[in-house]
Coordinates of N, CA and C in Angstrom, one line a residue:
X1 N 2.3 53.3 175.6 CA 2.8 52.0 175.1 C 2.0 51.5 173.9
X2 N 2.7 51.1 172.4 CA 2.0 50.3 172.0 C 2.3 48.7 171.8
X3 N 1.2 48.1 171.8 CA 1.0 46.6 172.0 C 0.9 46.3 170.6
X4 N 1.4 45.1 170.2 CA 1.1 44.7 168.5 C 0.3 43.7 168.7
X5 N -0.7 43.6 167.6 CA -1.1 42.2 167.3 C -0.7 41.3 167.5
X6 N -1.2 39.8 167.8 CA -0.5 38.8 167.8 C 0.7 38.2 166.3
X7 N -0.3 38.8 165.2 CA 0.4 38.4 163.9 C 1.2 39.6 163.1
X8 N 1.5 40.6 163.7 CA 2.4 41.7 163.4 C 3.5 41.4 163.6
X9 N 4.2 41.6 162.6 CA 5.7 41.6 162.1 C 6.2 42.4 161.6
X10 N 5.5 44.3 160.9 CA 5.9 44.9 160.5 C 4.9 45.9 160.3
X11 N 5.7 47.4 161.6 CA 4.3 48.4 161.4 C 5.3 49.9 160.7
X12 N 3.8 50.3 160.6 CA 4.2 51.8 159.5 C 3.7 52.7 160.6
X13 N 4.8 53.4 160.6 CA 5.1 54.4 161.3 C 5.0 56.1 161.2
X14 N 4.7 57.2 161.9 CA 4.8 58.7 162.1 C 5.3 59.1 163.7
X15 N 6.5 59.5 163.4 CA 7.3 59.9 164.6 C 7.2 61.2 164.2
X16 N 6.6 62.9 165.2 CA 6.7 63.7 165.2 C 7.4 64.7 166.9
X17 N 8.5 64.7 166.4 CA 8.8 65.6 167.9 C 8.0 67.1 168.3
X18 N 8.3 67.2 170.0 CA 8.0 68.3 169.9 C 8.5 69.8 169.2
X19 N 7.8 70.8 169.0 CA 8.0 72.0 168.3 C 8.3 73.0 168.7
X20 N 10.0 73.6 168.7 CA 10.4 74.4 169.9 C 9.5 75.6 169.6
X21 N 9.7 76.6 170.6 CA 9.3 78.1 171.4 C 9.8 78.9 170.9
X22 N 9.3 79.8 170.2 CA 9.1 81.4 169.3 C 10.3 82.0 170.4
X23 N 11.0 83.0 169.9 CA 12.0 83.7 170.4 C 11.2 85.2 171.0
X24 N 12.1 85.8 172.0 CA 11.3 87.0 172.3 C 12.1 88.4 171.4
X25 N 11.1 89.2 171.4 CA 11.4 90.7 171.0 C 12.4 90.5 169.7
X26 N 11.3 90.6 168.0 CA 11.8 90.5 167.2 C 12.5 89.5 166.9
X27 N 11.7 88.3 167.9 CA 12.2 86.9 167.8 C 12.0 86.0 166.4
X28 N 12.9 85.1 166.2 CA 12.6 84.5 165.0 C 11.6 83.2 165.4
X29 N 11.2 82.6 164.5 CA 9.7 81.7 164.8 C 10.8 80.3 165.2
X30 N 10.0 79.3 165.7 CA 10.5 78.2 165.9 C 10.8 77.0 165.0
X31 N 11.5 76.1 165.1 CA 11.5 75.1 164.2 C 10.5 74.3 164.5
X32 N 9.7 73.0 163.5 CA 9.0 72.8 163.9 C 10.0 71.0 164.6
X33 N 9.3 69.8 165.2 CA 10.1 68.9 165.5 C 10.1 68.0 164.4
X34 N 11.1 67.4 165.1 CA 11.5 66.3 163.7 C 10.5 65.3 163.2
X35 N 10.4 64.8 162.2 CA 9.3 64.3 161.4 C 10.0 62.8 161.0
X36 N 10.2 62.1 161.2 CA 9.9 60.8 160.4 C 8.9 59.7 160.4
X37 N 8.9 59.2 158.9 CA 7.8 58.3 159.1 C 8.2 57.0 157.8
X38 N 7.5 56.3 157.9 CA 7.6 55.1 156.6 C 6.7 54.3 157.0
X39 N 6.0 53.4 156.1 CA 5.0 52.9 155.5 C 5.5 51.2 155.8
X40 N 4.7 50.7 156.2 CA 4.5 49.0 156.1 C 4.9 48.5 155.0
X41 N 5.7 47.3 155.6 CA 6.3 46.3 154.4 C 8.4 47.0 154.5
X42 N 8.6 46.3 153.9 CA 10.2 47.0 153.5 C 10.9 48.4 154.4
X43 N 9.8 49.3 154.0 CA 10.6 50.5 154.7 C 10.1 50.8 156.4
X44 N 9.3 49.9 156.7 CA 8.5 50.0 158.0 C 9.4 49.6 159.3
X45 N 8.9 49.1 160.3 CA 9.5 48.7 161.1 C 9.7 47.5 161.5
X46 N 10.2 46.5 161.9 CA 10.3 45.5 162.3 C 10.0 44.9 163.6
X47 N 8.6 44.8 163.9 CA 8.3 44.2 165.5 C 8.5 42.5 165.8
X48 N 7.7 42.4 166.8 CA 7.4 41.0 167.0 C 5.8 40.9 167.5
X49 N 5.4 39.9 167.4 CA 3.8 40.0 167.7 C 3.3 40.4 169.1
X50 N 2.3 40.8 169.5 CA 2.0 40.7 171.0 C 2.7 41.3 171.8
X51 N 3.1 42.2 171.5 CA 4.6 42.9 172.0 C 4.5 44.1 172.5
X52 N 4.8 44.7 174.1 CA 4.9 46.1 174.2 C 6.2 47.0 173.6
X53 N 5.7 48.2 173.5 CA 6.7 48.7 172.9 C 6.7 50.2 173.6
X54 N 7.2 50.9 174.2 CA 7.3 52.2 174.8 C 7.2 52.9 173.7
X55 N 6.4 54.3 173.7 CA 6.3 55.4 173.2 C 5.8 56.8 174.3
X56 N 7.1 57.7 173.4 CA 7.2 58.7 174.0 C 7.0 60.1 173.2
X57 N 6.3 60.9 174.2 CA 5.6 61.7 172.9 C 6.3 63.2 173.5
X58 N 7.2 64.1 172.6 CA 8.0 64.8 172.7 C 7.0 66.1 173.7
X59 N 7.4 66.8 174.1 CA 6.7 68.2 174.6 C 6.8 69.9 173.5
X60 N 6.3 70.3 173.8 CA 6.9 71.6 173.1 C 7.8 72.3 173.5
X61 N 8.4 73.5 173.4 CA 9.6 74.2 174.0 C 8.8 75.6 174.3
X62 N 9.2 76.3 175.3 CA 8.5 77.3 175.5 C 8.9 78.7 175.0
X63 N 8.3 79.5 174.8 CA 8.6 80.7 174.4 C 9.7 81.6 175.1
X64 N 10.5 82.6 174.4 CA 11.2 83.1 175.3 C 10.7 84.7 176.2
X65 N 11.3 84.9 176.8 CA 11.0 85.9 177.4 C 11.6 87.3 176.9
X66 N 10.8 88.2 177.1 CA 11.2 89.8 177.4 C 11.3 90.5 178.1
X67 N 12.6 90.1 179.3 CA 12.7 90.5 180.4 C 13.9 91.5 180.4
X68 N 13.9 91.9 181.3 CA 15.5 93.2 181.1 C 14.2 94.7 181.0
X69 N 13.2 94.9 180.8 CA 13.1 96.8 180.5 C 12.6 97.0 178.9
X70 N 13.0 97.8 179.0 CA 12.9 98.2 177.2 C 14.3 97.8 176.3
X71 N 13.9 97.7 174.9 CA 14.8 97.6 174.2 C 14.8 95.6 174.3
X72 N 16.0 95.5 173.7 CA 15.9 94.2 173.4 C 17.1 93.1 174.5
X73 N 17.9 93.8 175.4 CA 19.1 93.3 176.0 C 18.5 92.3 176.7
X74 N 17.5 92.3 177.4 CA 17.2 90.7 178.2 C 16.0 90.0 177.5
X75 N 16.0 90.0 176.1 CA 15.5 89.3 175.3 C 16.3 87.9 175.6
X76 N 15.0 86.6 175.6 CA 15.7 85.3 175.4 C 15.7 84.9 174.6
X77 N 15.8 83.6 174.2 CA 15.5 82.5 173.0 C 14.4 81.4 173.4
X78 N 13.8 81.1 172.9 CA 12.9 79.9 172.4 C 13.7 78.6 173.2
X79 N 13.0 77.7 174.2 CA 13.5 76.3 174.3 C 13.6 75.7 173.2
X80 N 14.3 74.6 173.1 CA 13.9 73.2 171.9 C 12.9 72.7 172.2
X81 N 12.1 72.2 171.8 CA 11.4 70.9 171.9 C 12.0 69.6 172.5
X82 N 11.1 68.8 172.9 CA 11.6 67.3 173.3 C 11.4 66.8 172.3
X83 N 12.1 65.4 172.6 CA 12.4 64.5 171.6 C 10.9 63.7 171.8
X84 N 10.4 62.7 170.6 CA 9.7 61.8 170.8 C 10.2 60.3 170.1
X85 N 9.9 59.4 170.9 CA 10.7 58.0 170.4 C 9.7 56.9 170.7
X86 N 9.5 56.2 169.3 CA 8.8 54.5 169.0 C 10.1 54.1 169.8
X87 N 9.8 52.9 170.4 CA 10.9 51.9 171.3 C 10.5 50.8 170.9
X88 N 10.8 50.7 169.3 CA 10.7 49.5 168.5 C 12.1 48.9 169.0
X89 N 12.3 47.6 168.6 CA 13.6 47.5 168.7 C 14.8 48.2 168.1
X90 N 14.9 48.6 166.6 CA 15.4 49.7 166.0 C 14.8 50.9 166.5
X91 N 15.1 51.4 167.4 CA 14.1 52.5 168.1 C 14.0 53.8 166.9
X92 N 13.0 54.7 167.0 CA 12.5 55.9 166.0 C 13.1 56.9 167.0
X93 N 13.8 57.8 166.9 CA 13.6 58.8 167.4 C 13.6 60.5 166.7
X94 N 12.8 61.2 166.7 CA 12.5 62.3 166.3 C 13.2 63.6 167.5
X95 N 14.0 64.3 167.1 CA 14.9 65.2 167.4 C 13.8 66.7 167.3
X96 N 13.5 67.1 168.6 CA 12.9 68.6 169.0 C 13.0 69.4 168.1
X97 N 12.4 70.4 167.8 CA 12.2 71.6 167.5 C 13.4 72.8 167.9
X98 N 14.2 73.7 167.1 CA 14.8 74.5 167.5 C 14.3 75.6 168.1
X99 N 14.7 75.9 168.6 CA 14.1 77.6 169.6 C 14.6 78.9 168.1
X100 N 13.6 79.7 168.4 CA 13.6 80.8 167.5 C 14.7 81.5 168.5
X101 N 15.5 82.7 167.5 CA 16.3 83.4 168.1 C 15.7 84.7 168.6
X102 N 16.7 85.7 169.3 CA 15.9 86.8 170.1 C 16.7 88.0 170.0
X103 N 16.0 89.0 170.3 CA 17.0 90.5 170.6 C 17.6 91.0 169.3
X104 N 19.1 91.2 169.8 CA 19.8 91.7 168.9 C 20.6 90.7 168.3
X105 N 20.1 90.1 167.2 CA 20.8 89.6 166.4 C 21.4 87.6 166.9
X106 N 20.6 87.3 167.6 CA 20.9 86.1 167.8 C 20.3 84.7 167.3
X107 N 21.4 84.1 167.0 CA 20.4 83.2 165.9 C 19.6 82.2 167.0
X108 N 18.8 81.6 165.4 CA 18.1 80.5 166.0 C 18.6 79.2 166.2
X109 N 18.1 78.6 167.0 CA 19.2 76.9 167.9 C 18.8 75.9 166.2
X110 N 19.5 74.8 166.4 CA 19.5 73.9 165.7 C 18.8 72.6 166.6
X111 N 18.0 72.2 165.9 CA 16.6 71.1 166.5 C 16.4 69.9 164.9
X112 N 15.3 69.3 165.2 CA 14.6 68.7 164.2 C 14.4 69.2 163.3
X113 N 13.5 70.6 163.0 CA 14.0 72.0 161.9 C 14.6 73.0 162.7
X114 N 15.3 73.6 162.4 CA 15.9 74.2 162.8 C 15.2 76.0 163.4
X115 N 15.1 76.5 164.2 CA 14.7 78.0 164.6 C 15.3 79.1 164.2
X116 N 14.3 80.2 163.8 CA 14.5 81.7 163.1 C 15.4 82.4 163.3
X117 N 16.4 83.1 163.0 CA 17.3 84.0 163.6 C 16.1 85.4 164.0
X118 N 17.1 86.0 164.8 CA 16.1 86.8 165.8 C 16.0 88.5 164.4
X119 N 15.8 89.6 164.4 CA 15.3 90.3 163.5 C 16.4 91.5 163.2
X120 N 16.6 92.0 164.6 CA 17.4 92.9 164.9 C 18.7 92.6 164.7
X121 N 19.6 93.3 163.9 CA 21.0 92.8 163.4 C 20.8 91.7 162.4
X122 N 21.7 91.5 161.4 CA 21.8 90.3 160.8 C 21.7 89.1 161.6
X123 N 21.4 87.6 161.7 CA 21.5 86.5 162.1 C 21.1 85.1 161.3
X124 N 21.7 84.1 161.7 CA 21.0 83.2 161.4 C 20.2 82.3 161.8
X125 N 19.8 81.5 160.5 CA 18.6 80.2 161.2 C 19.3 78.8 161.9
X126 N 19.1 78.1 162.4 CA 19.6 77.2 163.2 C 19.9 76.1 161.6
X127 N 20.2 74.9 162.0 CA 20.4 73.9 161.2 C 19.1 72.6 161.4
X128 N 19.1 71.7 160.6 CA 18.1 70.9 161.1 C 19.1 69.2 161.0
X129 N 17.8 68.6 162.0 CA 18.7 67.4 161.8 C 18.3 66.6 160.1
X130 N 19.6 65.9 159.0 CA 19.1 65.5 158.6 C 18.3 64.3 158.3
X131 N 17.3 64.3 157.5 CA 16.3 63.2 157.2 C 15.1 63.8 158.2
X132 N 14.8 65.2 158.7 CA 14.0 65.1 160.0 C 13.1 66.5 159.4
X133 N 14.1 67.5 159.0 CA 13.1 68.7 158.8 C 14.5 69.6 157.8
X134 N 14.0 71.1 158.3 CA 14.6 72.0 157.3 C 15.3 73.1 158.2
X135 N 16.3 73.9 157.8 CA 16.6 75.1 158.0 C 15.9 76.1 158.7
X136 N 16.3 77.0 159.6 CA 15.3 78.4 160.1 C 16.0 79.3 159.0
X137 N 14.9 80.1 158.9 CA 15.6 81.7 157.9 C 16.4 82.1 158.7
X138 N 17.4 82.7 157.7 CA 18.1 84.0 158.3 C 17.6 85.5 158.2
X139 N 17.8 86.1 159.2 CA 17.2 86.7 159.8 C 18.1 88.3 158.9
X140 N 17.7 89.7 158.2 CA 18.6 90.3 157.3 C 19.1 91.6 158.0
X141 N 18.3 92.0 159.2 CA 18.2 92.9 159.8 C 17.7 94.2 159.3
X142 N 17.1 94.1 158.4 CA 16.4 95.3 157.7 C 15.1 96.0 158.0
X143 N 15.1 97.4 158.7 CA 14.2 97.6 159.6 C 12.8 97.8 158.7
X144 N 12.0 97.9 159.2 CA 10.3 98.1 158.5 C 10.1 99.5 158.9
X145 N 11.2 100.3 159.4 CA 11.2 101.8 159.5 C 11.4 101.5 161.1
X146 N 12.2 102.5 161.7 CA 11.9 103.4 162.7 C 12.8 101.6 163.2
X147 N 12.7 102.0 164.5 CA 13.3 100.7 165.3 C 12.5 99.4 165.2
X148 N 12.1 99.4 164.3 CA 10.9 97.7 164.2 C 11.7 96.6 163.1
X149 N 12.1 95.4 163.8 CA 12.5 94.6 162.8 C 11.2 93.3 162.7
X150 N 11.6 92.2 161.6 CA 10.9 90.9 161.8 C 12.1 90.0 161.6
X151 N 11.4 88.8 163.0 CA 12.0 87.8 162.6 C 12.3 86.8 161.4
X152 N 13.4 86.0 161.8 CA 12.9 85.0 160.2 C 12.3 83.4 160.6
X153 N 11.8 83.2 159.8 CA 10.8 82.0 160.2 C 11.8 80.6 160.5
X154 N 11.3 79.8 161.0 CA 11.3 78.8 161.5 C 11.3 77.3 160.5
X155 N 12.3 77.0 160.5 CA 12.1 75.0 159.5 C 10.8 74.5 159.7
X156 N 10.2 74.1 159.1 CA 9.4 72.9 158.8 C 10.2 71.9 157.6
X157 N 9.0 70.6 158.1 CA 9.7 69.4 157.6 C 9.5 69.3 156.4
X158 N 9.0 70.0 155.7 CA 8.8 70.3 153.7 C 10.0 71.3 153.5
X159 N 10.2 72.7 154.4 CA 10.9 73.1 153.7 C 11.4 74.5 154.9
X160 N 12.2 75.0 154.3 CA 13.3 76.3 155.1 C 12.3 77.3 155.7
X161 N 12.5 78.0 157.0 CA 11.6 79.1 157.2 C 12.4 80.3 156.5
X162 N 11.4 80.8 156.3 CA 11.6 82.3 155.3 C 12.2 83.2 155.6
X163 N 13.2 83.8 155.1 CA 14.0 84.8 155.8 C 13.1 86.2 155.6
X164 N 13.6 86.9 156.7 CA 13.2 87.9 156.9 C 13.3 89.2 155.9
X165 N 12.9 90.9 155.9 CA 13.0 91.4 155.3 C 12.3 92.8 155.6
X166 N 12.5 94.0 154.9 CA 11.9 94.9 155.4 C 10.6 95.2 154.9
X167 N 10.2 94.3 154.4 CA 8.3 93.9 154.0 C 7.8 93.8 155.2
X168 N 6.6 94.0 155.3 CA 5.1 94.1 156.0 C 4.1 93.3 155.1
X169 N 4.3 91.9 155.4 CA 3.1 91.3 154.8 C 3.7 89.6 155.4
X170 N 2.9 88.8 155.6 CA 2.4 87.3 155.9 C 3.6 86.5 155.1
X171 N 4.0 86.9 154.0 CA 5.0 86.1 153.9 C 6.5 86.1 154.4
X172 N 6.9 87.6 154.8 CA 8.2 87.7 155.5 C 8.0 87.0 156.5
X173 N 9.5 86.6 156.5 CA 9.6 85.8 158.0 C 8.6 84.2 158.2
X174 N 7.6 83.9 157.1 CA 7.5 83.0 157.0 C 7.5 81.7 157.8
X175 N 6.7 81.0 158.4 CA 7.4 79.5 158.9 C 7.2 78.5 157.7
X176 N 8.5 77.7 157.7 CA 8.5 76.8 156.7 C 7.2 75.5 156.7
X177 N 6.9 75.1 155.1 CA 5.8 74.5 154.9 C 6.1 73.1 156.2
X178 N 5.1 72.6 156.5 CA 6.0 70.9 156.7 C 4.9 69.8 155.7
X179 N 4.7 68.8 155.9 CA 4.3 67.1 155.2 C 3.2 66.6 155.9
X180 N 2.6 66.8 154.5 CA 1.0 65.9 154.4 C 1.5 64.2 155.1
X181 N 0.6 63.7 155.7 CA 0.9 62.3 156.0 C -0.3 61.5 156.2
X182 N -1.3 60.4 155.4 CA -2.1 60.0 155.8 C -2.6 58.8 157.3
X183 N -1.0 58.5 157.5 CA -1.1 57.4 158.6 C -3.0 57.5 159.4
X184 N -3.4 58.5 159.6 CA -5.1 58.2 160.4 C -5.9 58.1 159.7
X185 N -5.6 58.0 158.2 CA -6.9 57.8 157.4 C -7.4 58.7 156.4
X186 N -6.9 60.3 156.9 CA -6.3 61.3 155.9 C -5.8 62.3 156.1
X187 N -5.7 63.0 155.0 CA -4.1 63.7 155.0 C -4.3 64.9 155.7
X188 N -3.4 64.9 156.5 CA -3.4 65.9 157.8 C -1.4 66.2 157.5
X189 N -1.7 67.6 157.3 CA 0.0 68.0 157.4 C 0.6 68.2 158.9
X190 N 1.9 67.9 159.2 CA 2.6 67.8 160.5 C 3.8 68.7 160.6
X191 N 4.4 69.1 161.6 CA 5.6 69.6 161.8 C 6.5 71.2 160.6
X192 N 5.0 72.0 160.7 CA 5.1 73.3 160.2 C 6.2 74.4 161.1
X193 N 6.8 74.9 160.4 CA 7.5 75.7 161.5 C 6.9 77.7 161.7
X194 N 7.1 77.7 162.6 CA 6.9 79.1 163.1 C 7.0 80.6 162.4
X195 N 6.2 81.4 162.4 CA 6.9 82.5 161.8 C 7.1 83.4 162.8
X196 N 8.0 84.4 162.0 CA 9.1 85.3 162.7 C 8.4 86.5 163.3
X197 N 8.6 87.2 164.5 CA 7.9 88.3 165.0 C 7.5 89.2 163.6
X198 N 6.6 90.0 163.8 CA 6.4 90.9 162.3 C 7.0 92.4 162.8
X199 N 7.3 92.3 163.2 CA 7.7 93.8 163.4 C 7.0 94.2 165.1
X200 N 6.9 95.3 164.7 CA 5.9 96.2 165.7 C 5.1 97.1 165.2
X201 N 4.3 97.6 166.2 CA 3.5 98.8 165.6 C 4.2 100.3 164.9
X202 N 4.5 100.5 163.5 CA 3.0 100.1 163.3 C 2.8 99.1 162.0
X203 N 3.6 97.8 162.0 CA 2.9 96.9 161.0 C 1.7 96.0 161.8
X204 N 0.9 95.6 160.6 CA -0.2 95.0 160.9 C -0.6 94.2 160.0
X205 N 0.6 93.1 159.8 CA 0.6 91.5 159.5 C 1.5 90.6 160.2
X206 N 0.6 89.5 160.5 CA 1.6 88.9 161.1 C 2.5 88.2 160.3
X207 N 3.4 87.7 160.5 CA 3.5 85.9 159.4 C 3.2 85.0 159.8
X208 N 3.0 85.0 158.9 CA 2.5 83.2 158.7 C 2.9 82.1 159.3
X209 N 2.2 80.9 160.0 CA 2.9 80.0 160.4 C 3.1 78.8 159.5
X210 N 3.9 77.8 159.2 CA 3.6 77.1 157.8 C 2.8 76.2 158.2
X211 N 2.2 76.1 157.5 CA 0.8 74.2 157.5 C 1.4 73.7 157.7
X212 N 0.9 73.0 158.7 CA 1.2 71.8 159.8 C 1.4 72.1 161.3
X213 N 0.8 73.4 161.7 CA 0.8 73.5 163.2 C 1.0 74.7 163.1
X214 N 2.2 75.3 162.7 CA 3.1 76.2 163.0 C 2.3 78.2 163.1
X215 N 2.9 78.7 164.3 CA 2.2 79.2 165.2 C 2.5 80.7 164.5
X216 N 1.7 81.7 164.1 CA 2.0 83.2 163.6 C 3.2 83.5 164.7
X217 N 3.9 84.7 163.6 CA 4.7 85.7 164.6 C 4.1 87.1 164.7
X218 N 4.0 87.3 166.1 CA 3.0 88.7 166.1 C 3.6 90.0 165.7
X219 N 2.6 90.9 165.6 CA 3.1 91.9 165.1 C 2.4 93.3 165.9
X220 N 2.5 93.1 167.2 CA 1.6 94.0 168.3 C 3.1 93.0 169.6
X221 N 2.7 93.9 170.5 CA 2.9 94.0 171.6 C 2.7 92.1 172.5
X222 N 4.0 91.7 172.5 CA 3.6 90.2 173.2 C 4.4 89.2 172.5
X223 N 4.2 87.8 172.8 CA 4.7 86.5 172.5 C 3.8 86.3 171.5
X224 N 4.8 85.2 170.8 CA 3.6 84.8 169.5 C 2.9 83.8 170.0
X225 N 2.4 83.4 168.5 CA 1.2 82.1 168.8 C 1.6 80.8 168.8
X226 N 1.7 79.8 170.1 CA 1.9 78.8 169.8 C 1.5 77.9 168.9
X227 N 3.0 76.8 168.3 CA 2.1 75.5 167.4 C 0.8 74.9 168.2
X228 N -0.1 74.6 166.8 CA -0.9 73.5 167.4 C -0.8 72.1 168.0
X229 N -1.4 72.0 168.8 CA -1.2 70.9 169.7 C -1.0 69.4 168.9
X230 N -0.4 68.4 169.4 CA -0.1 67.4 168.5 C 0.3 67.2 167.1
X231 N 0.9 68.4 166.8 CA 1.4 68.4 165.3 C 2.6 68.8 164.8
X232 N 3.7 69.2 166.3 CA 4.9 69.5 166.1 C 5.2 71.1 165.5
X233 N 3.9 71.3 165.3 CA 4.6 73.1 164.7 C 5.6 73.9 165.5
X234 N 6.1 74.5 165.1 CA 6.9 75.3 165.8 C 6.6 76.9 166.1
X235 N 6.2 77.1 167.4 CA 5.8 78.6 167.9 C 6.2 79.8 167.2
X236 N 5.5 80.6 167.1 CA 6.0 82.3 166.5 C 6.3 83.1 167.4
X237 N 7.5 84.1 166.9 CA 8.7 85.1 167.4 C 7.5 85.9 167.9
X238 N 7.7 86.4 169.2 CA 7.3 87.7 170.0 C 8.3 88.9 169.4
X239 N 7.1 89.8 169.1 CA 7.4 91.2 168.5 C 8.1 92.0 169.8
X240 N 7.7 92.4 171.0 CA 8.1 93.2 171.7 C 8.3 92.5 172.8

């Protein structure tokens, strides 16, 4: 809950949703959650003094699974994120994180930014909501040799996650950048999105997650790395 001052009339605000769950097996990275914010005075919010107000703070989405055996057929997808909402009277609400895509060719969900298409096969990135975040990459299906693809990265709230490709290096598959925001006093970036599995062995780079949380896509055996906690990033695509 936040309570206002008695003589508040108008607060500045950072609404960051949760940051959905990395896709499995050549999964694409996650989107990160939706981002809005504005500044006191005009663009701010409109309270009343002394006042409760409900606040809800989104969760993350979880990773998906690699279940089914070998190969990629009971590959999942990435949950969304939850939403998080000021319960100003114009209520704020920030729209989840998309889930990265998985397996063979399945795209990433549409969230706050949107999630990675998965590696394997062509696919695409999810959509984002707008005024909230960005795009997931699409995903090109082009292998890094031998049966190894990478995902494509994940929206953040600066910009698109990176599409995929048959490179071995930290920028394929990319999670998109997200936004510096000083609201605590200083500038701390928020709502980075995910990057995309890197392949498999034998590459040995991950990608990148974008600044502001957003979680690597591994490039070994496993799920990637979750966003960081309280900052909306969006998780990285599990390689196998």
């Amino acid at each position: 809950t936040l309570t206002t001052q008695p003589l508040t009339n108008n607060i500045e605000y950072l609404v960051v949703a949760g940051g959905g769950g990395g896709g499995a097996r050549f999964g694409g990275g996650a989107g990160a959650g939706g981002y809005r914010t504005a500044a006191s005075g005009p663009t701010g919010s409109p309270v009343s003094g002394n006042s409760p107000y409900p606040v809800t703070v989104g969760a993350g989405g979880a990773g998906g699974a690699a279940t089914g055996g070998p190969g990629t057929g009971g590959a999942t997808t990435g949950t969304n994120g939850s939403n998080s909402v000021l319960g100003v009277p114009s209520a704020i609400t920030s729209t989840g994180g998309g889930g990265g895509g998985a397996g063979d060719g399945i795209d990433g969900s549409q969230g706050g930014s949107g999630g990675g298409g998965a590696g394997r096969f062509e696919s695409d990135g999810g959509a984002a909501v707008a005024g909230q975040g960005s795009a997931g990459g699409d995903a090109s299906g082009t292998p890094l040799g031998g049966d190894n693809f990478r995902g494509a990265g994940g929206g953040g709230a600066g910009a698109n996650g990176s599409v995929s490709t048959g490179t071995d290096n930290t920028a394929n598959g990319a999670g998109g950048v997200g936004l510096a925001n000083s609201i605590t006093g200083s500038s701390v970036f928020y709502a980075g999105g995910g990057g995309g599995a890197a392949g498999a062995y034998p590459q040995t780079n991950n990608s990148a997650g974008g600044n502001g949380g957003g979680g690597e896509g591994m490039c070994t055996t496993g799920g990637g790395s979750a966003g960081t906690a309280n900052k909306g990033g969006g998780g990285g695509g599990g390689a196998l």
